[in-house]
């Protein structure tokens, strides 16, 4: 029989699961409320379409003026974007039309090639978008560094603002951003008061309208600020400046259609690619933003859930955007707009956000907005010709300024990408969009190479011991400096080499190995450590290969004989000085071991974890409390040594007195069909209890007897979800007496004195803090949480059941995710995968706030004797993430979860560690 023979035969794929909107109960989620009804145009969609239409008219005309294009072309693109992209797009609530991001590109193309050839270029860009969408390349487009994307849009925004400032001052813009900046002093000398006053009035209304306080402000803000500002400026100009330059809509009979492109092929191809790139990036970024806005709005609606309400059934939640479909729809819209003589189309964040905030529920609002624009082009020509050009220029100038987002700048600066951001902006302003993007990419690559090649080496001495810290990757470029530094150390010194990196190439490996051997030969002592002092270790081929603590839960079978010593699992491994293994801090952490490790040689580069050995001399593996036998990372505060454990889920040992069978060959594949049938729940319970009494109890009885005599003294309160996939003892590598565990649905901590309080969690917190005196509290969320999934899908008609009454304690997490006062909780290095993961992360941060409100916790925090930790466990990746220290300490510095690597901090010169290693 093999070492691991799983008996579970569930090979169902993710694709076989029912969709969330199907009404079928999904695993780990409460049953969704019943939804029904036929398709219809809701009243909310009609009102939202009118709101967006009133915003789109002045925006379309203003952008056409900014591009020096025919004014009717802006209206055509708005109608086509609303109807075509609205019907076919993958983001139902996104509103497409003429794009501010394409202003600079289109204006340059019109000056170089003329209007009719620019229409043909628009058609080519649309066809290229259709091709890329068919190749499913939309997600790849978002892989570009955010610093480059936001830098490009910010550069375009600055160029737009400079150009429209000339129109506000009563003149006309130049051909480039540099020329507009250089000619601005001369324009100020020739300024006429009428145009600047009308433009200034427009800007003032645009800025102040959204800030009108009180209930009147909420009512007035239903009318878009762009419409109000242009309408007021038009009315004032009609009386105060009758001779000011106004919109001039030519007859439709003279409307120009595209022609066969004239010009060099390379230049035309570059123009098509540039237009496609900018339009696609802006549309895809807007689609992602619309998803977040829709999720925030849904969270706000579910925030008021004190009592179930009766009424019409709520509409089902919108699905996430299909970016490839959206890209194809944008391409079709651009091709149609170009054929009809319109501007290039892309998804717009301004129009889309207005659509979502106006209450739109489906793509009907987007399509209706396009219909209203189409009707306005024939019925409102006279009214549109009263609009002053200065008002439209001021409107577009404000839009351009808003494209320089200070939140993005802070985020880029925090991630040390401001150099890339600044280089991209400068490139766009000085050389154009395409060259600016290329400059940004080049700078990003150079920065990445610099960070990869930079290695800092420092040496400090304390009490006769030398600490050599190597930060960065060890490549052949750093070998001369490292060799010189190590060569200057005394030959008989005690040296700790801390390697804070994730890669060692062959040259560096050879040099370190040779120096280590030579230093040990001269009587010196060398200890190698990973990041933050974590010991670098590798499972040896001679190490035990007994069942891991979690294997009985999967019906695996041990194939190693028992250790005659019985409780040898508590013996620590010995490792000679001067050895190092596995400099890669990212392999899967090894489980609790109890065998004696054999000497491990130094290996270059990332080293995969070897398979279990076929040695028959392994020891028993019981869950113990000796943390020195754990290879892997434990969060700060999750100490294993000399602590007690109240979560008794830790189990696993091998059969005592059994003879080890021969090991399977290297190419052995388990026979799943030959596995025994899965037992029923009652049978599994009895079998599991018997297995514990037979295998584990003899090995842990002495330790449990000690805990029974001395009582529990856990160092950690661990609050986590009741999800069966979370095994706290496994993911924290803890044993009996380590954790005092509280589990509930959604890892929720009801705030004290809440209307629907729950005393069970509060009582556990009080007991752990005041009676047991725990040193830290951890709130652990996890991926795919059914409670968070249910909260996102909850509607106003949720049933008044115990489950939904409990889930209302998660409503503050929904509010926090929707709030603009808080940064997005996220995992370091990437955005959340979907809105469920976003809420799971946000929920950990929010529950920490609830935890701080408990009196006993607040008192201990003030005394400095308690630490709080936020943790997120990704089930599919078996990866833990810890909230950055600012949040855990209550400072509120960031909401970023950092990946926990397999190296845990330790002190190699601690007496217990020296005795354990035999140094």
Coordinates of N, CA and C in Angstrom, one line a residue, residues 630-764:
X630 N 9.7 23.4 13.5 CA 8.8 23.9 12.5 C 9.6 24.7 11.5
X631 N 9.5 24.3 10.2 CA 10.1 25.1 9.1 C 8.9 25.8 8.5
X632 N 8.9 27.1 8.5 CA 7.8 27.8 8.0 C 7.6 29.1 8.7
X633 N 6.7 29.9 8.2 CA 6.6 31.2 8.8 C 5.4 31.2 9.8
X634 N 5.5 31.8 10.9 CA 4.4 32.1 11.8 C 4.3 33.5 12.0
X635 N 3.1 34.1 12.0 CA 2.9 35.5 12.2 C 3.5 36.0 13.5
X636 N 3.9 37.2 13.5 CA 4.5 37.8 14.7 C 3.4 37.7 15.8
X637 N 3.8 37.1 16.9 CA 2.8 36.9 18.0 C 2.3 35.5 18.0
X638 N 2.4 34.7 17.0 CA 2.0 33.3 17.0 C 3.1 32.4 17.5
X639 N 3.5 32.6 18.7 CA 4.6 31.8 19.3 C 4.2 30.4 19.6
X640 N 5.1 29.4 19.4 CA 4.8 28.0 19.6 C 5.5 27.5 20.9
X641 N 6.6 28.0 21.2 CA 7.4 27.5 22.3 C 6.8 27.9 23.7
X642 N 6.7 27.0 24.6 CA 6.3 27.3 26.0 C 5.0 27.9 26.1
X643 N 4.1 27.6 25.2 CA 2.7 28.2 25.2 C 1.7 27.0 25.2
X644 N 0.5 27.3 25.6 CA -0.5 26.3 25.7 C -1.5 26.5 24.6
X645 N -2.4 25.5 24.4 CA -3.3 25.5 23.2 C -4.7 25.1 23.7
X646 N -5.7 25.9 23.3 CA -7.0 25.5 23.6 C -7.8 25.0 22.4
X647 N -7.2 25.0 21.2 CA -7.8 24.5 20.0 C -7.2 23.1 19.8
X648 N -8.0 22.1 20.0 CA -7.6 20.7 20.1 C -7.8 20.0 18.7
X649 N -7.5 20.7 17.6 CA -7.7 20.1 16.3 C -6.4 19.5 15.8
X650 N -5.3 19.7 16.5 CA -4.1 19.2 16.1 C -4.0 17.7 16.3
X651 N -3.7 16.9 15.3 CA -3.6 15.4 15.4 C -2.7 14.9 14.3
X652 N -2.4 13.6 14.5 CA -1.6 13.0 13.4 C -0.4 12.3 14.0
X653 N -0.3 11.0 13.8 CA 0.8 10.2 14.1 C 0.8 8.9 13.4
X654 N 1.8 8.1 13.5 CA 1.8 6.9 12.8 C 1.4 5.8 13.7
X655 N 1.1 4.7 13.1 CA 0.7 3.5 13.9 C 1.9 3.0 14.7
X656 N 1.6 2.7 16.0 CA 2.7 2.2 16.8 C 2.8 0.7 16.6
X657 N 4.0 0.3 16.5 CA 4.3 -1.1 16.4 C 4.1 -1.7 15.1
X658 N 3.9 -1.0 14.0 CA 3.7 -1.5 12.7 C 5.0 -1.6 11.9
X659 N 5.1 -2.5 11.1 CA 6.3 -2.7 10.3 C 6.2 -1.8 9.0
X660 N 7.2 -1.0 8.7 CA 7.1 -0.2 7.6 C 7.1 -1.0 6.3
X661 N 6.1 -0.8 5.4 CA 6.2 -1.4 4.1 C 7.2 -0.8 3.2
X662 N 7.6 -1.4 2.1 CA 8.5 -0.8 1.2 C 8.0 0.4 0.6
X663 N 8.9 1.4 0.3 CA 8.5 2.7 -0.3 C 8.1 2.5 -1.8
X664 N 7.2 3.3 -2.3 CA 6.8 3.2 -3.7 C 7.9 3.7 -4.6
X665 N 7.9 3.3 -5.8 CA 8.9 3.8 -6.8 C 8.6 5.3 -7.0
X666 N 9.6 5.9 -7.7 CA 9.5 7.4 -7.9 C 8.4 7.7 -8.8
X667 N 8.1 6.9 -9.8 CA 7.0 7.2 -10.8 C 5.7 6.6 -10.4
X668 N 5.5 6.3 -9.1 CA 4.3 5.7 -8.6 C 3.1 6.7 -8.7
X669 N 1.9 6.2 -9.2 CA 0.7 7.1 -9.2 C -0.3 6.4 -8.4
X670 N -0.9 7.1 -7.4 CA -1.9 6.4 -6.5 C -3.1 6.0 -7.4
X671 N -3.7 4.8 -7.0 CA -4.8 4.2 -7.7 C -6.1 4.7 -7.0
X672 N -6.7 5.8 -7.5 CA -7.9 6.3 -6.8 C -9.1 5.3 -6.9
X673 N -9.2 4.6 -8.0 CA -10.3 3.7 -8.1 C -10.2 2.5 -7.1
X674 N -9.0 2.2 -6.7 CA -8.9 1.1 -5.7 C -9.1 1.5 -4.3
X675 N -9.3 2.8 -4.0 CA -9.5 3.3 -2.7 C -10.8 2.8 -2.1
X676 N -10.9 2.6 -0.8 CA -12.2 2.2 -0.3 C -13.2 3.2 -0.4
X677 N -14.5 2.8 -0.3 CA -15.6 3.7 -0.4 C -15.6 4.7 0.8
X678 N -16.1 5.9 0.6 CA -16.1 6.9 1.7 C -17.1 6.5 2.7
X679 N -16.8 6.6 4.0 CA -17.7 6.2 5.0 C -18.6 7.3 5.3
X680 N -19.7 7.0 6.0 CA -20.7 8.0 6.4 C -20.1 8.9 7.5
X681 N -20.9 9.9 7.9 CA -20.4 10.9 8.9 C -20.2 10.2 10.2
X682 N -21.1 9.4 10.7 CA -20.9 8.7 12.0 C -19.8 7.7 11.9
X683 N -19.6 7.0 10.8 CA -18.5 6.1 10.7 C -17.2 6.8 10.8
X684 N -17.1 8.0 10.1 CA -15.9 8.8 10.0 C -15.5 9.3 11.4
X685 N -16.6 9.7 12.2 CA -16.3 10.2 13.5 C -15.7 9.1 14.4
X686 N -16.3 7.9 14.4 CA -15.8 6.8 15.2 C -14.4 6.4 14.8
X687 N -14.2 6.3 13.5 CA -12.9 5.9 12.9 C -11.8 6.9 13.3
X688 N -12.2 8.2 13.2 CA -11.2 9.3 13.6 C -10.9 9.2 15.0
X689 N -11.9 9.0 15.9 CA -11.6 8.9 17.3 C -10.7 7.7 17.6
X690 N -11.0 6.6 17.0 CA -10.2 5.4 17.2 C -8.8 5.6 16.7
X691 N -8.6 6.3 15.6 CA -7.3 6.6 15.0 C -6.5 7.4 16.0
X692 N -7.2 8.4 16.6 CA -6.5 9.3 17.6 C -6.0 8.5 18.8
X693 N -6.9 7.6 19.3 CA -6.5 6.8 20.5 C -5.4 5.9 20.2
X694 N -5.4 5.4 18.9 CA -4.4 4.4 18.6 C -3.1 5.0 18.2
X695 N -3.1 6.1 17.5 CA -1.8 6.7 16.9 C -1.3 7.9 17.7
X696 N -2.2 8.8 18.0 CA -1.7 10.1 18.5 C -1.7 10.2 20.0
X697 N -2.7 9.6 20.7 CA -2.8 9.7 22.1 C -1.6 9.2 22.8
X698 N -1.0 8.0 22.4 CA 0.2 7.6 23.2 C 1.4 8.6 23.1
X699 N 1.4 9.4 22.0 CA 2.5 10.3 21.8 C 2.3 11.6 22.5
X700 N 1.1 12.1 22.7 CA 0.8 13.4 23.3 C 0.3 13.3 24.7
X701 N 0.1 12.1 25.2 CA -0.5 11.9 26.5 C 0.3 12.6 27.6
X702 N 1.6 12.5 27.5 CA 2.4 13.1 28.6 C 2.3 14.6 28.5
X703 N 2.3 15.2 27.3 CA 2.2 16.6 27.2 C 0.8 17.1 27.6
X704 N -0.2 16.4 27.3 CA -1.6 16.8 27.7 C -1.8 16.6 29.2
X705 N -1.1 15.6 29.8 CA -1.2 15.5 31.2 C -0.5 16.7 31.9
X706 N 0.6 17.2 31.3 CA 1.2 18.4 31.9 C 0.3 19.6 31.8
X707 N -0.4 19.8 30.6 CA -1.3 20.9 30.5 C -2.5 20.7 31.4
X708 N -2.9 19.5 31.7 CA -4.0 19.3 32.6 C -3.6 19.7 34.0
X709 N -2.4 19.4 34.4 CA -2.0 19.8 35.7 C -1.8 21.3 35.9
X710 N -1.1 21.9 34.9 CA -0.7 23.3 35.0 C -1.8 24.3 34.5
X711 N -2.8 23.8 33.8 CA -3.8 24.7 33.2 C -3.4 25.3 31.9
X712 N -4.3 25.9 31.2 CA -4.0 26.5 29.9 C -3.4 27.9 30.1
X713 N -2.4 28.2 29.3 CA -1.8 29.5 29.3 C -1.5 29.9 27.8
X714 N -2.5 30.0 27.0 CA -2.3 30.4 25.6 C -1.7 31.8 25.4
X715 N -0.9 31.9 24.4 CA -0.3 33.3 24.2 C -1.2 34.0 23.2
X716 N -2.1 33.4 22.5 CA -2.8 34.0 21.4 C -4.3 33.7 21.4
X717 N -5.1 34.8 21.2 CA -6.5 34.5 20.9 C -6.7 34.6 19.4
X718 N -7.2 33.5 18.8 CA -7.3 33.4 17.3 C -8.8 33.4 17.0
X719 N -9.3 34.4 16.3 CA -10.7 34.5 15.9 C -10.7 34.3 14.4
X720 N -11.4 33.3 13.9 CA -11.4 33.0 12.5 C -12.8 32.4 12.2
X721 N -13.0 32.1 10.9 CA -14.2 31.7 10.3 C -14.5 30.2 10.7
X722 N -15.7 29.8 10.7 CA -16.1 28.4 11.0 C -15.9 27.5 9.7
X723 N -15.5 28.1 8.7 CA -15.3 27.3 7.4 C -14.5 26.1 7.7
X724 N -15.0 24.9 7.2 CA -14.3 23.6 7.4 C -12.9 23.5 6.8
X725 N -12.7 24.4 5.8 CA -11.4 24.3 5.1 C -10.3 25.0 5.9
X726 N -10.6 25.7 6.9 CA -9.6 26.4 7.7 C -9.2 25.5 8.9
X727 N -8.0 25.0 9.0 CA -7.5 24.2 10.1 C -6.5 25.1 10.8
X728 N -6.9 25.7 11.9 CA -6.0 26.7 12.6 C -4.7 26.1 13.0
X729 N -4.7 24.9 13.6 CA -3.4 24.3 14.0 C -2.5 24.0 12.9
X730 N -3.1 23.8 11.7 CA -2.2 23.5 10.5 C -1.6 24.7 10.0
X731 N -2.4 25.8 9.8 CA -1.8 27.0 9.1 C -1.0 27.8 10.0
X732 N -1.1 27.6 11.4 CA -0.2 28.3 12.3 C 0.9 27.4 12.9
X733 N 0.9 26.1 12.4 CA 1.9 25.1 12.9 C 1.9 25.1 14.4
X734 N 0.7 25.1 15.1 CA 0.6 25.1 16.5 C 0.2 23.8 17.1
X735 N 0.4 23.6 18.4 CA 0.0 22.4 19.0 C -0.8 22.6 20.2
X736 N -1.0 21.6 21.1 CA -1.9 21.8 22.3 C -1.4 22.9 23.2
X737 N -2.3 23.8 23.5 CA -1.9 24.9 24.5 C -1.5 26.2 23.8
X738 N -1.4 26.2 22.5 CA -0.9 27.4 21.8 C -1.9 28.5 21.6
X739 N -3.1 28.1 21.1 CA -4.1 29.0 20.7 C -5.4 28.9 21.5
X740 N -6.0 30.0 21.8 CA -7.4 30.1 22.3 C -8.2 30.5 21.2
X741 N -9.0 29.6 20.6 CA -9.7 29.8 19.3 C -11.1 30.1 19.5
X742 N -11.6 31.1 18.7 CA -13.0 31.4 18.6 C -13.4 31.4 17.1
X743 N -14.4 30.6 16.8 CA -14.8 30.4 15.3 C -16.2 30.8 15.2
X744 N -16.5 31.5 14.2 CA -17.9 31.8 13.8 C -18.0 32.1 12.3
X745 N -19.2 32.2 11.9 CA -19.4 32.4 10.4 C -19.0 33.8 10.1
X746 N -18.0 33.9 9.2 CA -17.5 35.2 8.8 C -16.4 35.9 9.6
X747 N -15.9 35.2 10.6 CA -14.9 35.7 11.6 C -15.3 37.2 12.0
X748 N -16.5 37.3 12.5 CA -17.1 38.6 12.9 C -16.9 38.8 14.4
X749 N -16.7 40.1 14.7 CA -16.5 40.5 16.1 C -17.6 41.6 16.3
X750 N -18.8 41.2 16.8 CA -19.8 42.3 17.1 C -19.3 43.4 18.0
X751 N -19.5 44.6 17.6 CA -19.1 45.7 18.5 C -19.8 45.6 19.8
X752 N -19.2 46.1 20.9 CA -19.9 46.1 22.2 C -21.1 47.0 22.2
X753 N -22.1 46.7 22.9 CA -23.3 47.5 23.1 C -24.1 47.7 21.8
X754 N -23.9 46.8 20.8 CA -24.7 47.0 19.6 C -26.1 46.5 19.8
X755 N -27.0 46.9 18.9 CA -28.4 46.6 19.1 C -28.6 45.1 19.0
X756 N -27.9 44.5 18.2 CA -28.0 43.0 18.0 C -26.7 42.4 18.5
X757 N -26.3 42.7 19.6 CA -25.0 42.2 20.1 C -25.0 40.7 20.3
X758 N -23.9 40.1 20.4 CA -23.7 38.7 20.6 C -22.7 38.6 21.7
X759 N -23.1 38.1 22.9 CA -22.3 38.0 24.0 C -21.3 36.9 24.0
X760 N -21.5 35.9 23.1 CA -20.6 34.8 23.1 C -19.2 35.2 22.7
X761 N -19.1 36.0 21.6 CA -17.8 36.4 21.1 C -17.2 37.4 22.2
X762 N -18.0 38.3 22.7 CA -17.5 39.3 23.7 C -17.0 38.6 24.9
X763 N -17.7 37.5 25.3 CA -17.3 36.8 26.5 C -15.9 36.1 26.3
X764 N -15.8 35.5 25.1 CA -14.5 34.9 24.8 C -13.4 35.9 24.8

